[in-house]
Structure formats: C-alpha cells, structure tokens
Coordinates of C-alpha atoms (C1' of nucleotides) in Angstrom, one line a residue:
Chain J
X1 CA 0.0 -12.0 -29.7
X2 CA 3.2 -13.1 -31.5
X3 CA 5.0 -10.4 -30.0
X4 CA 4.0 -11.4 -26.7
X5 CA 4.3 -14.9 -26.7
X6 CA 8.3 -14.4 -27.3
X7 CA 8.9 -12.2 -24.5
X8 CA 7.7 -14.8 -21.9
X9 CA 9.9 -17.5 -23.6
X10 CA 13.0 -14.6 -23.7
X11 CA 11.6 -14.4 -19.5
X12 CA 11.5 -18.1 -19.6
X13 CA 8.0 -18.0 -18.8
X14 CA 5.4 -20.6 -19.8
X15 CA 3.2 -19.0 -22.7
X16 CA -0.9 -19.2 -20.5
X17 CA -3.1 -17.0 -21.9
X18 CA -3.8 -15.3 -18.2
X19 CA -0.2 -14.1 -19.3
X20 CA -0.7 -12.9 -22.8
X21 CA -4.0 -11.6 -21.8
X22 CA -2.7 -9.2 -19.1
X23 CA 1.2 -8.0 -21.4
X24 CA -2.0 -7.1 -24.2
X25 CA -4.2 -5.0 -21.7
X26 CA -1.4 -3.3 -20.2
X27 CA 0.3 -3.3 -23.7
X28 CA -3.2 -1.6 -24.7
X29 CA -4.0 0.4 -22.0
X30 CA -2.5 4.2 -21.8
X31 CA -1.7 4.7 -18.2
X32 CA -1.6 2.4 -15.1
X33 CA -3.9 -0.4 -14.4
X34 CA -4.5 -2.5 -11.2
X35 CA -4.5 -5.9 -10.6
X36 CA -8.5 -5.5 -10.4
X37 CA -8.5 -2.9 -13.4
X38 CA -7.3 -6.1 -15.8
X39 CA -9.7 -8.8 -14.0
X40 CA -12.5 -7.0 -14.6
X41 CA -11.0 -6.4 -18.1
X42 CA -10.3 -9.8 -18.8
X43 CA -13.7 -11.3 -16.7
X44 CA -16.0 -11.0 -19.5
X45 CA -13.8 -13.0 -22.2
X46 CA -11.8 -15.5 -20.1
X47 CA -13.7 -17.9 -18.4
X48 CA -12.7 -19.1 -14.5
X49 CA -10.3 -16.2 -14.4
X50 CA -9.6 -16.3 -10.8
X51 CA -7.7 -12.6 -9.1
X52 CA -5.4 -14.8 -7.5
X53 CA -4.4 -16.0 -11.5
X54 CA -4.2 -12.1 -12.0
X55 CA -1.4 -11.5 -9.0
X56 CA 0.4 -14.4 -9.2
X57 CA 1.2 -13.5 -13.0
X58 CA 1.8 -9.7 -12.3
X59 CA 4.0 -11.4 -9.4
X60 CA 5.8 -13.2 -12.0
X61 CA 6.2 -10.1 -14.9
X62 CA 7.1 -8.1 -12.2
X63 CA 10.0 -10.6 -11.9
X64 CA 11.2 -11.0 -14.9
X65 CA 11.1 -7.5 -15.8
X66 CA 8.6 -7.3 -18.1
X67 CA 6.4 -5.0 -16.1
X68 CA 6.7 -2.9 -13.4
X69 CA 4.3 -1.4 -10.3
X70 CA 4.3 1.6 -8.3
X71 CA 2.5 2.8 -5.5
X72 CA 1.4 5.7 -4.9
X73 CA 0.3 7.8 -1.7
X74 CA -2.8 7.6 -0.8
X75 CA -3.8 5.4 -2.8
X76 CA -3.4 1.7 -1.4
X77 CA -3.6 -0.4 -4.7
X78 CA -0.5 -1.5 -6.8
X79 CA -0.8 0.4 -10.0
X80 CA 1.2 -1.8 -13.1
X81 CA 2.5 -1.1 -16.2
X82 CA 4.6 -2.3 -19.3
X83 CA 8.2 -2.2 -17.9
X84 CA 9.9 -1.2 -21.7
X85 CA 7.7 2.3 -21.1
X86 CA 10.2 4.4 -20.6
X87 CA 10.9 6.1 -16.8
X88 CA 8.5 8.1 -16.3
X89 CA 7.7 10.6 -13.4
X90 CA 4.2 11.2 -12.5
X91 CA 2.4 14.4 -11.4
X92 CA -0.9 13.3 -9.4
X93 CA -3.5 15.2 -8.8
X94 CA -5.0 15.7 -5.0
X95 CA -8.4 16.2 -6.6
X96 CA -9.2 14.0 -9.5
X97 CA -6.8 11.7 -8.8
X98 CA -5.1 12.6 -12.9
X99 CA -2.5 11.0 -13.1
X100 CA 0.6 12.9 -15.9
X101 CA 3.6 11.1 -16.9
X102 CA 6.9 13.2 -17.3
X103 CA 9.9 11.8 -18.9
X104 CA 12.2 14.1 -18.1
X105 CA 14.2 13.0 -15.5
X106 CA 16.3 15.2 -12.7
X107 CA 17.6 12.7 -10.6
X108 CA 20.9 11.0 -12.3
X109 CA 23.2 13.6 -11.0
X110 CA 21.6 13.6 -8.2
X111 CA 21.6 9.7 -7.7
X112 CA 25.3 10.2 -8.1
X113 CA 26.3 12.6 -5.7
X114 CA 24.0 10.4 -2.8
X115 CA 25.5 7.4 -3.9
X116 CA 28.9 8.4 -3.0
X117 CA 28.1 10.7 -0.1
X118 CA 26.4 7.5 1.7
X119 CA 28.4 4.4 0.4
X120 CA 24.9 3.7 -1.2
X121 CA 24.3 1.7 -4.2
X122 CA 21.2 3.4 -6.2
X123 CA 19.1 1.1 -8.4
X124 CA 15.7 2.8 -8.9
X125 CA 14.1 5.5 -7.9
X126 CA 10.1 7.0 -7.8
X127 CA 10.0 10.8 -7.8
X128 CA 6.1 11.7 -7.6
X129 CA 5.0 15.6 -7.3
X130 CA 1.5 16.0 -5.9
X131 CA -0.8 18.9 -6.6
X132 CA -3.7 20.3 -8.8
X133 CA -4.1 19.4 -12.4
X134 CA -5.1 22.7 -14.5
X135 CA -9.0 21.1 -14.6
X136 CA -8.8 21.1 -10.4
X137 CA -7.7 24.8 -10.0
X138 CA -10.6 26.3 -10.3
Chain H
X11 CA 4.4 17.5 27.7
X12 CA 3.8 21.8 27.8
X13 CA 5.2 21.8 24.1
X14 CA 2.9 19.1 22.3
X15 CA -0.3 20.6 24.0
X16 CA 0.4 23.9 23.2
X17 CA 0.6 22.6 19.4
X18 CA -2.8 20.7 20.0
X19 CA -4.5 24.0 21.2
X20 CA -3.3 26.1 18.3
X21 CA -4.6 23.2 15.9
X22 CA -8.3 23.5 17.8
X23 CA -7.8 19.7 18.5
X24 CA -8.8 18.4 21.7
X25 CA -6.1 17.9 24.1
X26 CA -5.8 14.2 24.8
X27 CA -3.8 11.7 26.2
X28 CA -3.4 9.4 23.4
X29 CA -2.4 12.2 20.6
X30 CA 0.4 13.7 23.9
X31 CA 2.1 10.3 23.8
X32 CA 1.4 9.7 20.2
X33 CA 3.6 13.9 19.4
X34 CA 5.9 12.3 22.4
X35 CA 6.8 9.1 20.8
X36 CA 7.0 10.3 17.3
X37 CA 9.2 13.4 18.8
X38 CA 11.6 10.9 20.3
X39 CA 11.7 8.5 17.4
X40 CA 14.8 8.5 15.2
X41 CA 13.1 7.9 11.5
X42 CA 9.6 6.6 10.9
X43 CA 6.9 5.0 13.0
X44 CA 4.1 3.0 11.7
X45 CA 0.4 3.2 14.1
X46 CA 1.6 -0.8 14.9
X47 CA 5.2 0.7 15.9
X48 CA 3.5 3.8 18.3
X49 CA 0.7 1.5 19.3
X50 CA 3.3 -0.9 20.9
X51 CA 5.4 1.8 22.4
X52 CA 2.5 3.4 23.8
X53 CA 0.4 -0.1 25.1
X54 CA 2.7 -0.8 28.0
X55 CA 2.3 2.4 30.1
X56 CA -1.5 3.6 28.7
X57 CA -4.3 1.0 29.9
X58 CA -6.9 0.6 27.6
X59 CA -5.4 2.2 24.8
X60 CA -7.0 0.9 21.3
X61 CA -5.0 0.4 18.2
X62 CA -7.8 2.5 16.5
X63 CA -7.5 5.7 18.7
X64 CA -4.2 5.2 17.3
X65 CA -5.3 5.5 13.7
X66 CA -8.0 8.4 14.3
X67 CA -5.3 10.5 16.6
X68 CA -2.7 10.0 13.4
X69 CA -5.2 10.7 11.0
X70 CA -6.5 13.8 12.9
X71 CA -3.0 15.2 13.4
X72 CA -2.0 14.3 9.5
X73 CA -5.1 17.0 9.1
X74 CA -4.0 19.3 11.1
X75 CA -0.5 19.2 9.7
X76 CA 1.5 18.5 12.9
X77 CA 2.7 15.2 11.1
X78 CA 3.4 13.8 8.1
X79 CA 2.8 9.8 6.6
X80 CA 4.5 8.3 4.0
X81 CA 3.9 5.2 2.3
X82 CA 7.4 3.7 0.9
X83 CA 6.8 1.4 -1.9
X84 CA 6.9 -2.5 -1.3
X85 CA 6.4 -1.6 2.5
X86 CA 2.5 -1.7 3.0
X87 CA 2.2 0.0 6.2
X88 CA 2.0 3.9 6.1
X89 CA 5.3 5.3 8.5
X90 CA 4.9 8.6 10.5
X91 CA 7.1 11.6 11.5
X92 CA 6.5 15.0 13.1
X93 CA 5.9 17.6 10.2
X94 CA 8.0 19.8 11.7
X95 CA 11.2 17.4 10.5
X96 CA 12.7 18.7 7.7
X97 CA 11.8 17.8 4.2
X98 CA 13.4 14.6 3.3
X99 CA 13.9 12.6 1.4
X100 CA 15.1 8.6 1.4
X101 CA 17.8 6.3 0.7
X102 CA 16.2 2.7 1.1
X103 CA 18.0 -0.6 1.3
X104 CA 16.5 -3.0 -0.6
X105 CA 18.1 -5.8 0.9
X106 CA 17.7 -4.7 5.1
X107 CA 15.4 -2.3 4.4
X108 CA 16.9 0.6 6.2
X109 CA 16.1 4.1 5.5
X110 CA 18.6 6.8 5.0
X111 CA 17.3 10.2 5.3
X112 CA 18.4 12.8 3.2
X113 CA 18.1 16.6 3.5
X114 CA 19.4 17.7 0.1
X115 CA 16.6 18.4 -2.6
X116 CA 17.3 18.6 -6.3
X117 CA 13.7 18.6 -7.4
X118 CA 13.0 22.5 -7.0
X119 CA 14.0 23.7 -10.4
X120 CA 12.6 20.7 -11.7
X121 CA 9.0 21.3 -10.3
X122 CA 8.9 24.8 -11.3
X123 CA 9.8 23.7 -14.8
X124 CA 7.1 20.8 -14.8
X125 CA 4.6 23.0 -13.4
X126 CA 4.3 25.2 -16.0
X127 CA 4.9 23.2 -18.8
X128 CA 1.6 20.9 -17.9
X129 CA -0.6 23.9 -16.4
X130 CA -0.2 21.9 -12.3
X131 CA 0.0 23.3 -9.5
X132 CA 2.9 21.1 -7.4
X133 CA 2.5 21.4 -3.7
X134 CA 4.4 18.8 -2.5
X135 CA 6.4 16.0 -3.9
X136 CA 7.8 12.2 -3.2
X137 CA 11.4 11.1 -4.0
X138 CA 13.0 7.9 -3.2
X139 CA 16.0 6.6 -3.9
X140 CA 16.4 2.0 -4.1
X141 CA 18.9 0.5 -3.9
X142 CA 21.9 -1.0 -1.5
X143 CA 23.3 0.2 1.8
X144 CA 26.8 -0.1 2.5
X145 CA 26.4 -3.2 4.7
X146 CA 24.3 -4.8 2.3
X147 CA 26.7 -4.5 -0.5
X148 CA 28.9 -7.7 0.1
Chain T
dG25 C1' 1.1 -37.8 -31.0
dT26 C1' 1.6 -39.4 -26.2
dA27 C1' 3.6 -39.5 -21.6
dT28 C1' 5.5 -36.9 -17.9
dC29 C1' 6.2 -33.4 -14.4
dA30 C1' 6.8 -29.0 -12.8
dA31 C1' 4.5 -24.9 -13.2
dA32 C1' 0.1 -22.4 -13.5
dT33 C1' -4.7 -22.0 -12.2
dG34 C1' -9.4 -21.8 -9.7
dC35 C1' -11.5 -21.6 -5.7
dA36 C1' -12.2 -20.7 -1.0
dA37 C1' -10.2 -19.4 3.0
dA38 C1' -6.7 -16.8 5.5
dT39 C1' -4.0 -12.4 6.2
dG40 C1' -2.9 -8.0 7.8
dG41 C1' -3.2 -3.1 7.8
dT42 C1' -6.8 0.0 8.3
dT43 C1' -11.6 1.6 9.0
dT44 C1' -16.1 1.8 11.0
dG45 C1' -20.4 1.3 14.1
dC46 C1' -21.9 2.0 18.4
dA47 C1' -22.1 2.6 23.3
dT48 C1' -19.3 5.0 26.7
dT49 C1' -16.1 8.4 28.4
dT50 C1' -13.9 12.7 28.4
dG51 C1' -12.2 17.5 27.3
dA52 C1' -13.5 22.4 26.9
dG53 C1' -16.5 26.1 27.2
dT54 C1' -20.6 27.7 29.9
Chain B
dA19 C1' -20.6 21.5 38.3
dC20 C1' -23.4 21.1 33.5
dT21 C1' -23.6 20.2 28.8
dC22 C1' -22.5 18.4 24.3
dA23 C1' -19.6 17.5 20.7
dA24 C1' -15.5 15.1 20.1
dA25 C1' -12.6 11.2 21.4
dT26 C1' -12.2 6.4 22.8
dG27 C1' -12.5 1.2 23.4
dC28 C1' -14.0 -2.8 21.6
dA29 C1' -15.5 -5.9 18.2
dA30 C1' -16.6 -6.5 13.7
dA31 C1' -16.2 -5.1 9.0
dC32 C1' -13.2 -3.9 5.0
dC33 C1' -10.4 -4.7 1.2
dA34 C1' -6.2 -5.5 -1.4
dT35 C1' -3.4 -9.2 -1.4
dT36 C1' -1.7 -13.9 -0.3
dT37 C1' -1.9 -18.8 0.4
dG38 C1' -3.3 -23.9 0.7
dC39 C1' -4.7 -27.4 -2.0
dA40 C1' -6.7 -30.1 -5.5
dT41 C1' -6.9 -29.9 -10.6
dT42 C1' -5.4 -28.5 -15.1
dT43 C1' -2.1 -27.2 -18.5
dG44 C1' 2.4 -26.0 -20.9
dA45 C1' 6.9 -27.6 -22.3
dT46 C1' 10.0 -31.2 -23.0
dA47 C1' 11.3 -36.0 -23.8
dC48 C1' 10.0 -40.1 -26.1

DNA sequence: GTATCAAATGCAAATGGTTTGCATTTGAGT
DNA sequence: ACTCAAATGCAAACCATTTGCATTTGATAC
C-alpha cells in the first residue's frame, strides 16, 4: 500500500482506504473494471462501502490522473483503469465481448496532419476496432 | 418521401410513418441526432408520437443497416446518422463540445496488421480524436 | 495527543437515457 | 375487405450514475 498511499499525496488527495482499496484492485486487476466490478470486489472486506464512495473516488482519480475510463459501444458502463498503463488500443469482440489491448499506436501522424488541417488542438484520442476474436469465428 | 420507403421495402421493414420522418430528419440533419433530438423535431407535426417508437424505429433501422449510432465518450446519449454517410470519423471539442467530422482514415493498414497478428477478425472500427476547437482555444 | 475544519463517506432518494409490458392500432399480403 | 404479425402509445420499470444531507474521518495546526 506504500506505493499507493504516495501517489494520492503526489495528487494531493486525502489517503481513505476506499481510495487505496480501488488504485490496489485496478492495480491488481489485468484489464478494465467497472465502478460495480470493484464494489463487489471490495463489498466483502470493507464494511459500509457505499457505490456512491466507489464513483465519487473514481471521479476524483479520474481527475488527478491517476486513472483513466473509457467507454465503449455498446456497452453503457464506464470501464476504468490504472492511468500509468500505457495507451493502449482495444480490439472488442461482437461475440464474447473479449476485450485485446494493442500498444501499437497509428494515430500520432495522423493526429498531426488533423490538427493543422482544422485549427484543432488534439489531446487524446480512443481508436477501438470491433470484430471477432479467433475463439468467435467459428 | 419515395426515396426513404423504397429503402424500408428492400429492408422487409414495415413502412411507417414514424421510421419516414425518423430517415427524413436524420437525412436533413447536418452531424448527429440523439432519439431526444429526432423525438423533438418530429413531436410538433406527428400527434401521438411516443419517445419509445422512437427508440424501437432507431433500433430496427440500426438492424437493418440503414443507420448507424455512435456513442462519443463523456456524452451519455447514443447520436444517430444515416449509414449511407460516409465513414467518419471525429474531431471533438472538449470544451463546446462540437464535432468535426472527418473523412480521412489512417486506420486501414493498421487493422490489417492487427488482425493478423492477434487471429481477429475487424469489421468495423471507432476513432476519435479530443481535444480543442479553434474557438475554444483562447 | 487534541482540537479543528474541509473533505470524504454512507445511505436513501433522485436523475436521465433507454427499455419493456400490455392493450390498441396499423401495414401488407390474401 | 379480412387477417395477423408487426408497430405504436402510454405508463411503468430499469439501471448506471449522481446528488442531498447528516455523519465520520483525514490532515494540519496547536
């Protein structure tokens, strides 16, 4: 929990342990979560968590940087995740609902050219493909 | 009107009032509509029209692939557009939350790449670019 | 350590986009 | 015109998320 504990003070955060609780699962957790995903983590060990505890602090994280949440079509939760992960793309499958994370990143040149073409400043960006995991193919 | 019924009869759906003005309005929108957006376009000059025909007449022609939803992130509401509009993608201001669409699309090459290298099959694909519009940048 | 105060929390209720159940109406083929 | 599945209106249900409010708890000052 050290770790932890120092990146909320870095956020200038107040240390609660709804906070540490939900950096560890996500920490701990390979692939997204949502905001229900880590209550019903954290529900068993942590007495009189409340959800609303659960989005305020994602709310928070979110904020500060620490995490970081996505959407994606069709599905209508908020899916959340460390923020230092690095960018990642996803590939989502139609079936099973598999989600694949891809590193690799086309878009910088990309960004660039749009950018100048539309006087548009470019912060972030989600690039998502949709399809059929090798499993779903059959 | 000739045009949109003629796309319901080759889809085999019913040829209704609602899902006319709902192709209609969408055909003479410039960028997306949410249900809420047609509903209150449509309310005015239909009597009786139901905010849920709206949703079943949208989700029924999303089926049928005469138009397309996307869900932008931090925007909750799905937005609609005609299918037939070309494949776009989006510039969105952070600040006013305009959307820019744009027509270029580097992600080809990319998805090919990605496709065989994890065994997917891509079929279709999100990209969104964050950030600042030109008015927003003061 | 103790006092202090803003920030965080629990709980219940509200929100808002979307969906659903059901009775009624309507489009399309006969 | 007749028939029946599909479409619709209306109200109520859903469900992820947000909010109001009273209470508790960190962080800082003493």
């Amino acid at each position: 929990m050290k770790t932890y504990k120092r990146w909320l003070q870095n956020a200038n955060l107040k240390v609660t342990p709804a906070r540490l609780n939900i950096l560890y699962t996500l920490d701990h957790a390979n692939g997204f979560l949502t905001a229900e995903d880590i209550y019903n983590e954290l529900k068993p060990t942590i007495e009189h968590l409340s959800l609303s505890t659960i989005y305020r602090s994602l709310e928070q994280l979110e904020k500060v940087h620490l995490i970081e949440s996505v959407s994606l079509e069709n599905k209508k939760e908020a899916q959340y995740e460390l923020a230092h992960s690095k960018h990642a793309h996803h590939l989502i499958c139609l079936t099973c609902g598999k989600v694949i994370h891809i590193h690799d990143c086309p878009i910088h040149d990309f960004a660039k050219a749009v950018s100048s073409q539309h006087h548009f400043k470019v912060t972030s960006h989600t690039l998502d493909l949709y399809g059929y995991c090798e499993a779903c193919q059959t």
